[in-house]
């Protein structure tokens, strides 16, 4: 593994700021669209069935209870759920960008990654570089720099085709079951709709 990697000319690597929130969310949406597999026919049928069932239940309530009583029945739980969602958004609104780092070029965020640092280990999530900036060494320099900032071991998950990229940076594959339970949970192992591999640095 090389001792260091250099960012392409004109790029600036820095901790994210609150003003980067919208750009980070946009990059994460692109990231998910790239890696998530399309829904299978059975998942699509299941989704449509759920919608149809909800429609049938609504029609039943309207027919049985009448408009006024059905509205009262629905509004009570809806108000509680809406309040809980609003409270969650307020709590997370100011902190959803704090663990992120970004790479900026020409005043535009072109890469992001989330680095969670704990006392005995770190986690790297959501490493994403926009397609037009790939194959220029940006991703390598970005991950290498974050690896230098992180208490070791540093854990992450990636899709299988990215394993060679991370191996070149000094990571090694680890069995998911060998990781501490908290790390497995935070990495989302076993919850993904697609295959991921656990890797570790240090």
XYZ file of N, CA and C in Angstrom:
606
model
N 0.838 -1.190 0.000
C 0.000 0.000 0.000
C 0.877 1.246 0.000
N 0.599 2.239 -0.854
C 1.387 3.476 -0.853
C 1.266 4.212 0.469
N 2.256 5.077 0.761
C 2.237 5.840 2.002
C 1.198 6.945 1.983
N 0.813 7.404 0.821
C -0.209 8.442 0.742
C -0.788 8.481 -0.665
N -1.912 9.183 -0.781
C -2.559 9.404 -2.068
C -2.816 10.898 -2.180
N -2.829 11.410 -3.391
C -2.988 12.849 -3.597
C -4.320 13.125 -4.281
N -5.037 14.112 -3.757
C -6.289 14.526 -4.388
C -6.012 15.155 -5.749
N -6.924 15.019 -6.696
C -6.764 15.716 -7.973
C -6.686 17.230 -7.758
N -6.041 17.907 -8.660
C -5.888 19.358 -8.581
C -7.251 20.048 -8.518
N -7.358 21.047 -7.649
C -8.595 21.807 -7.511
C -9.577 21.239 -6.525
N -9.257 20.082 -5.919
C -10.161 19.459 -4.957
C -9.761 19.826 -3.536
N -10.763 20.021 -2.703
C -10.548 20.335 -1.287
C -11.318 19.326 -0.448
N -10.611 18.681 0.490
C -11.224 17.712 1.401
C -11.424 18.420 2.741
N -12.641 18.332 3.270
C -12.923 19.030 4.529
C -14.085 18.382 5.258
N -14.224 18.667 6.572
C -15.423 18.216 7.289
C -16.650 18.913 6.704
N -17.762 18.215 6.701
C -19.000 18.808 6.186
C -19.473 19.928 7.106
N -20.191 20.864 6.506
C -20.822 21.959 7.245
C -22.335 21.834 7.090
N -23.077 22.535 7.911
C -24.539 22.456 7.831
C -25.044 22.870 6.450
N -24.326 23.757 5.799
C -24.735 24.203 4.462
C -24.549 23.120 3.394
N -23.840 22.032 3.737
C -23.629 20.922 2.795
C -24.757 19.895 2.844
N -25.695 20.081 3.764
C -26.721 19.059 4.006
C -27.440 18.649 2.724
N -27.921 19.609 1.951
C -28.681 19.288 0.732
C -27.811 18.553 -0.281
N -26.562 18.982 -0.442
C -25.655 18.319 -1.395
C -25.374 16.887 -0.966
N -25.181 16.672 0.337
C -24.924 15.316 0.845
C -26.126 14.423 0.587
N -27.320 14.926 0.864
C -28.530 14.124 0.635
C -28.679 13.773 -0.843
N -28.338 14.696 -1.710
C -28.420 14.430 -3.149
C -27.419 13.344 -3.555
N -26.189 13.415 -3.031
C -25.191 12.391 -3.341
C -25.623 11.027 -2.811
N -26.187 10.995 -1.612
C -26.620 9.722 -1.036
C -27.763 9.113 -1.837
N -28.631 9.957 -2.374
C -29.712 9.450 -3.215
C -29.144 8.836 -4.498
N -28.161 9.500 -5.117
C -27.500 8.943 -6.298
C -26.838 7.608 -5.949
N -26.176 7.571 -4.797
C -25.482 6.374 -4.327
C -26.459 5.199 -4.213
N -27.593 5.436 -3.573
C -28.576 4.360 -3.381
C -29.149 3.886 -4.712
N -29.370 4.818 -5.637
C -29.882 4.426 -6.950
C -28.882 3.555 -7.705
N -27.588 3.802 -7.488
C -26.558 3.005 -8.162
C -26.434 1.603 -7.588
N -26.517 1.491 -6.258
C -26.216 0.182 -5.657
C -27.427 -0.685 -5.376
N -28.612 -0.076 -5.206
C -29.777 -0.895 -4.898
C -30.242 -1.634 -6.138
N -30.457 -2.941 -6.019
C -30.968 -3.688 -7.176
C -32.416 -3.298 -7.442
N -32.859 -3.405 -8.695
C -34.274 -3.110 -8.967
C -35.160 -4.095 -8.210
N -36.356 -3.655 -7.857
C -37.269 -4.529 -7.117
C -37.643 -5.740 -7.980
N -37.679 -6.901 -7.333
C -38.061 -8.123 -8.035
C -39.565 -8.081 -8.312
N -40.040 -8.899 -9.275
C -41.491 -8.937 -9.551
C -42.302 -9.281 -8.305
N -41.793 -10.183 -7.459
C -42.553 -10.552 -6.263
C -42.633 -9.382 -5.283
N -41.550 -8.556 -5.167
C -41.589 -7.374 -4.298
C -42.565 -6.338 -4.838
N -42.621 -6.202 -6.172
C -43.557 -5.260 -6.770
C -44.996 -5.694 -6.514
N -45.257 -7.010 -6.659
C -46.605 -7.536 -6.413
C -46.979 -7.328 -4.952
N -46.023 -7.563 -4.045
C -46.273 -7.379 -2.614
C -46.609 -5.922 -2.310
N -45.873 -4.986 -2.911
C -46.143 -3.563 -2.706
C -47.525 -3.174 -3.207
N -47.896 -3.651 -4.405
C -49.217 -3.352 -4.949
C -50.320 -3.982 -4.109
N -50.062 -5.181 -3.576
C -51.040 -5.852 -2.719
C -51.277 -5.051 -1.440
N -50.195 -4.507 -0.873
C -50.322 -3.704 0.346
C -51.163 -2.461 0.080
N -50.933 -1.827 -1.080
C -51.717 -0.636 -1.439
C -53.192 -1.003 -1.605
N -53.449 -2.116 -2.294
C -54.829 -2.555 -2.510
C -55.508 -2.883 -1.188
N -54.786 -3.529 -0.269
C -55.335 -3.885 1.042
C -55.670 -2.636 1.849
N -54.762 -1.646 1.789
C -55.014 -0.388 2.500
C -56.255 0.307 1.921
N -56.399 0.275 0.597
C -57.578 0.876 -0.040
C -58.864 0.167 0.365
N -58.816 -1.165 0.404
C -59.995 -1.941 0.794
C -60.363 -1.669 2.252
N -59.358 -1.581 3.123
C -59.616 -1.292 4.540
C -60.242 0.089 4.686
N -59.732 1.050 3.918
C -60.294 2.408 3.965
C -61.743 2.426 3.509
N -62.031 1.717 2.433
C -63.406 1.659 1.922
C -64.330 1.001 2.940
N -63.836 -0.045 3.613
C -64.639 -0.735 4.634
C -64.974 0.209 5.783
N -63.946 0.942 6.276
C -64.181 1.869 7.381
C -65.179 2.957 6.994
N -65.035 3.478 5.780
C -65.967 4.511 5.335
C -67.389 3.969 5.233
N -67.511 2.743 4.695
C -68.837 2.145 4.544
C -69.473 1.786 5.872
N -68.675 1.333 6.821
C -69.189 0.871 8.109
C -69.421 2.024 9.085
N -68.460 2.925 9.186
C -68.513 3.979 10.200
C -69.120 5.284 9.697
N -69.101 5.500 8.420
C -69.525 6.793 7.891
C -68.351 7.763 7.898
N -68.483 8.846 7.148
C -67.378 9.794 6.962
C -66.890 10.391 8.274
N -67.803 10.873 9.104
C -67.416 11.588 10.323
C -66.684 10.677 11.302
N -67.226 9.530 11.586
C -66.603 8.609 12.554
C -65.298 8.039 11.998
N -65.262 7.736 10.686
C -64.026 7.217 10.077
C -62.918 8.256 10.152
N -63.280 9.524 9.920
C -62.302 10.607 9.986
C -61.741 10.755 11.395
N -62.622 10.695 12.404
C -62.171 10.761 13.800
C -61.279 9.572 14.152
N -61.631 8.391 13.641
C -60.859 7.182 13.913
C -59.448 7.285 13.339
N -59.342 7.899 12.154
C -58.050 8.006 11.471
C -57.216 9.161 12.013
N -57.862 10.293 12.305
C -57.124 11.486 12.699
C -56.394 11.349 14.027
N -56.950 10.631 14.978
C -56.293 10.468 16.292
C -54.902 9.851 16.157
N -54.796 8.620 15.626
C -53.466 8.011 15.459
C -52.576 8.792 14.505
N -53.169 9.393 13.451
C -52.364 10.149 12.490
C -51.688 11.342 13.146
N -52.411 12.003 14.046
C -51.832 13.162 14.734
C -50.649 12.740 15.599
N -50.783 11.621 16.298
C -49.698 11.126 17.157
C -48.488 10.739 16.307
N -48.721 10.019 15.212
C -47.624 9.600 14.333
C -46.962 10.824 13.701
N -47.772 11.791 13.241
C -47.226 13.005 12.643
C -46.373 13.787 13.616
N -46.814 13.877 14.873
C -46.046 14.578 15.904
C -44.717 13.870 16.153
N -44.739 12.528 16.189
C -43.508 11.761 16.413
C -42.526 11.964 15.264
N -43.027 11.970 14.039
C -42.157 12.183 12.872
C -41.559 13.586 12.904
N -42.392 14.577 13.201
C -41.905 15.957 13.264
C -40.831 16.118 14.334
N -41.047 15.488 15.493
C -40.073 15.568 16.580
C -38.758 14.924 16.172
N -38.833 13.774 15.497
C -37.627 13.105 15.024
C -36.869 13.969 14.029
N -37.605 14.614 13.118
C -36.961 15.482 12.132
C -36.273 16.667 12.798
N -36.910 17.240 13.811
C -36.308 18.376 14.517
C -35.039 17.943 15.232
N -35.083 16.778 15.867
C -33.915 16.283 16.611
C -32.749 16.000 15.679
N -33.036 15.393 14.518
C -31.951 14.992 13.612
C -31.569 16.065 12.605
N -32.395 17.098 12.450
C -32.179 18.095 11.401
C -30.804 18.735 11.470
N -30.359 19.047 12.672
C -29.093 19.742 12.815
C -27.888 18.820 12.930
N -28.101 17.508 12.964
C -26.967 16.618 13.186
C -26.759 15.597 12.088
N -27.615 15.584 11.050
C -27.505 14.536 10.046
C -26.294 14.694 9.140
N -25.564 15.786 9.249
C -24.389 16.016 8.412
C -23.094 15.971 9.220
N -23.180 15.937 10.554
C -22.014 16.183 11.406
C -20.875 15.173 11.272
N -21.172 13.917 10.977
C -20.108 12.915 10.847
C -19.588 12.809 9.419
N -20.107 13.624 8.520
C -19.701 13.540 7.119
C -18.459 14.379 6.834
N -17.718 13.905 5.859
C -16.616 14.651 5.244
C -16.980 14.774 3.775
N -16.514 15.824 3.145
C -16.814 16.024 1.728
C -15.556 16.413 0.974
N -15.604 16.198 -0.334
C -14.592 16.728 -1.243
C -15.322 17.710 -2.143
N -14.737 18.878 -2.278
C -15.350 19.957 -3.035
C -14.440 20.329 -4.206
N -15.042 20.607 -5.345
C -14.295 21.101 -6.511
C -15.123 22.188 -7.164
N -14.519 23.337 -7.402
C -15.217 24.465 -8.029
C -16.501 24.808 -7.264
N -16.407 24.798 -5.934
C -17.520 25.146 -5.039
C -18.689 24.178 -5.138
N -18.418 22.963 -5.560
C -19.468 21.951 -5.647
C -19.002 20.692 -4.936
N -19.890 20.094 -4.115
C -19.554 18.860 -3.403
C -19.615 17.700 -4.396
N -18.483 17.002 -4.555
C -18.397 15.924 -5.549
C -18.184 14.544 -4.921
N -17.976 14.506 -3.606
C -17.795 13.229 -2.912
C -18.155 13.424 -1.450
N -18.626 12.338 -0.827
C -18.935 12.392 0.598
C -18.639 11.039 1.234
N -18.470 11.054 2.530
C -18.297 9.827 3.313
C -18.632 10.163 4.754
N -19.167 9.193 5.463
C -19.523 9.372 6.870
C -18.544 8.577 7.723
N -17.844 9.269 8.607
C -16.872 8.624 9.491
C -17.352 8.765 10.923
N -17.700 7.637 11.530
C -18.089 7.615 12.939
C -16.900 7.132 13.753
N -16.411 7.982 14.648
C -15.250 7.639 15.470
C -15.678 7.358 16.904
N -15.283 6.198 17.383
C -15.530 5.810 18.769
C -14.177 5.618 19.452
N -14.218 5.313 20.738
C -12.961 5.195 21.490
C -12.100 4.028 20.994
N -12.731 2.873 20.726
C -11.963 1.662 20.388
C -12.080 1.227 18.930
N -12.881 1.918 18.141
C -13.034 1.551 16.726
C -13.710 2.699 15.988
N -13.775 2.568 14.658
C -14.455 3.561 13.815
C -15.246 2.839 12.731
N -16.202 3.549 12.159
C -17.027 3.017 11.080
C -17.036 4.007 9.925
N -16.897 3.479 8.716
C -16.946 4.309 7.510
C -18.178 3.907 6.705
N -19.030 4.881 6.423
C -20.281 4.629 5.697
C -20.373 5.547 4.478
N -21.220 5.162 3.561
C -21.682 6.050 2.489
C -20.555 6.759 1.739
N -19.523 6.006 1.380
C -18.433 6.586 0.582
C -18.929 6.677 -0.859
N -18.984 7.898 -1.377
C -19.511 8.068 -2.726
C -18.794 9.197 -3.446
N -18.404 8.909 -4.680
C -17.781 9.897 -5.566
C -18.656 9.974 -6.821
N -18.983 11.178 -7.257
C -19.829 11.303 -8.453
C -19.116 10.666 -9.657
N -19.867 10.042 -10.564
C -19.246 9.290 -11.669
C -18.202 10.053 -12.473
N -18.437 11.336 -12.760
C -17.499 12.089 -13.606
C -16.157 12.366 -12.935
N -16.051 12.119 -11.618
C -14.782 12.336 -10.918
C -14.101 11.020 -10.541
N -14.599 9.918 -11.016
C -13.987 8.628 -10.693
C -12.769 8.364 -11.581
N -11.938 7.415 -11.143
C -10.720 7.006 -11.859
C -9.703 8.131 -11.963
N -9.702 9.044 -11.003
C -8.717 10.123 -10.967
C -7.921 10.106 -9.662
N -8.163 9.076 -8.833
C -7.458 8.991 -7.558
C -8.157 9.686 -6.411
N -9.290 10.309 -6.700
C -10.004 11.039 -5.657
C -10.498 10.109 -4.555
N -11.156 9.015 -4.928
C -11.679 8.073 -3.931
C -10.583 7.488 -3.068
N -9.457 7.129 -3.686
C -8.335 6.564 -2.926
C -7.797 7.568 -1.916
N -7.589 8.824 -2.368
C -7.058 9.852 -1.463
C -8.045 10.140 -0.339
N -9.323 10.151 -0.657
C -10.373 10.438 0.322
C -10.401 9.364 1.410
N -10.499 8.098 0.996
C -10.568 6.992 1.964
C -9.267 6.875 2.747
N -8.135 7.058 2.080
C -6.847 6.995 2.772
C -6.778 8.055 3.869
N -7.184 9.287 3.549
C -7.147 10.366 4.535
C -8.056 10.051 5.725
N -9.273 9.601 5.456
C -10.198 9.287 6.548
C -9.672 8.131 7.392
N -9.016 7.169 6.746
C -8.395 6.071 7.489
C -7.330 6.554 8.443
N -6.626 7.628 8.072
C -5.602 8.197 8.945
C -6.226 8.899 10.156
N -7.440 9.414 10.005
C -8.113 10.139 11.083
C -8.830 9.221 12.070
N -9.028 7.971 11.702
C -9.919 7.086 12.453
C -9.186 6.228 13.477
N -9.729 6.138 14.707
C -9.221 5.130 15.643
C -9.413 3.738 15.030
N -8.419 2.888 15.181
C -8.480 1.558 14.574
C -8.993 0.533 15.597
N -9.639 -0.528 15.103
C -9.881 -0.838 13.698
C -10.983 0.038 13.100
N -10.882 0.204 11.783
C -11.890 0.928 11.011
C -12.662 -0.105 10.192
N -13.975 -0.131 10.366
C -14.824 -1.108 9.679
C -15.676 -0.420 8.614
N -15.990 -1.176 7.567
C -16.952 -0.716 6.567
C -17.535 -1.930 5.863
N -18.588 -1.698 5.109
C -19.109 -2.732 4.208
C -19.109 -2.155 2.799
N -18.963 -3.043 1.831
C -19.013 -2.601 0.435
C -19.600 -3.715 -0.413
N -20.002 -3.356 -1.626
C -20.470 -4.367 -2.563
C -19.247 -5.115 -3.098
N -19.419 -6.387 -3.489
C -18.267 -7.215 -3.880
C -17.344 -6.611 -4.931
N -17.880 -5.879 -5.905
C -17.008 -5.365 -6.977
C -16.040 -4.289 -6.483
N -16.284 -3.720 -5.282
C -15.390 -2.698 -4.742
C -14.312 -3.262 -3.814
N -14.331 -4.572 -3.577
C -13.337 -5.172 -2.672
C -11.906 -4.866 -3.119
N -11.535 -5.036 -4.412
C -10.149 -4.731 -4.816
C -9.723 -3.294 -4.504
N -10.648 -2.350 -4.640
C -10.350 -0.951 -4.330
C -9.929 -0.819 -2.864
N -10.700 -1.393 -1.966
C -10.395 -1.266 -0.536
C -9.184 -2.101 -0.124
N -8.984 -3.258 -0.744
C -7.794 -4.067 -0.437
C -6.527 -3.294 -0.773
N -6.561 -2.550 -1.875
C -5.411 -1.741 -2.280
C -5.079 -0.657 -1.250
N -6.084 -0.258 -0.469
C -5.902 0.779 0.543
C -5.545 0.195 1.919
N -5.354 -1.130 1.979
C -4.925 -1.748 3.230
C -6.011 -2.448 4.026
N -7.255 -2.411 3.543
C -8.338 -3.113 4.224
C -8.211 -4.612 3.970
N -8.847 -5.402 4.815
C -8.922 -6.850 4.594
C -10.333 -7.330 4.906
N -10.719 -8.403 4.233
C -12.055 -8.961 4.461
C -12.124 -9.604 5.838
N -13.286 -9.475 6.480
C -13.531 -10.135 7.754
C -14.907 -10.779 7.708
N -15.047 -11.878 8.439
C -16.347 -12.537 8.510
C -17.285 -11.677 9.347
N -18.466 -11.426 8.830
C -19.429 -10.566 9.528
C -19.714 -11.071 10.936
N -19.794 -12.400 11.089
C -20.124 -12.972 12.409
C -19.001 -12.802 13.422
N -17.789 -12.498 12.948
C -16.665 -12.313 13.876
C -16.629 -10.900 14.456
N -17.429 -10.004 13.909
C -17.440 -8.624 14.379
C -18.281 -8.487 15.647
N -17.940 -7.515 16.494
C -18.790 -7.265 17.666
C -20.221 -6.967 17.236
N -21.196 -7.349 18.057
C -22.610 -7.179 17.693
C -22.962 -5.720 17.395
N -22.389 -4.796 18.168
C -22.699 -3.379 17.924
C -22.211 -2.950 16.541
N -21.061 -3.460 16.133
C -20.524 -3.123 14.810
C -21.406 -3.743 13.728
N -21.803 -5.007 13.921
C -22.701 -5.644 12.950
C -23.979 -4.826 12.779
N -24.539 -4.376 13.894
C -25.783 -3.600 13.851
C -25.574 -2.272 13.128
N -24.511 -1.546 13.495
C -24.280 -0.226 12.900
C -23.944 -0.299 11.414
N -23.330 -1.410 10.989
C -23.026 -1.582 9.568
C -24.225 -2.107 8.781
N -25.298 -2.465 9.501
C -26.499 -2.952 8.830
C -26.352 -4.333 8.240
N -25.427 -5.127 8.786
C -25.204 -6.464 8.237
C -26.439 -7.337 8.462
N -26.838 -8.038 7.422
C -28.013 -8.901 7.494
C -29.310 -8.182 7.165
N -29.260 -6.865 6.951
C -30.480 -6.104 6.665
C -30.550 -5.633 5.224
N -29.503 -5.834 4.455
C -29.445 -5.282 3.102
C -30.193 -6.141 2.097
N -30.756 -5.474 1.082
C -31.410 -6.182 -0.018
C -30.392 -6.661 -1.041
N -29.118 -6.383 -0.815
C -28.072 -6.748 -1.762
C -26.875 -7.261 -0.969
N -25.986 -7.941 -1.658
C -24.832 -8.553 -0.988
C -23.776 -7.496 -0.641
N -23.343 -7.513 0.617
C -22.244 -6.650 1.035
C -21.206 -7.486 1.759
N -19.985 -6.976 1.777
C -18.859 -7.665 2.418
C -18.301 -6.747 3.490
N -17.969 -7.308 4.650
C -17.383 -6.526 5.737
C -15.870 -6.467 5.544
N -15.314 -5.281 5.751
C -13.862 -5.068 5.629
C -13.357 -4.327 6.863
N -12.057 -4.485 7.120
C -11.470 -3.873 8.301
C -10.082 -3.345 7.966
N -9.730 -2.202 8.544
C -8.405 -1.621 8.422
C -7.818 -1.518 9.818
N -6.579 -2.026 9.977
C -5.901 -1.930 11.277
C -6.113 -3.119 12.158
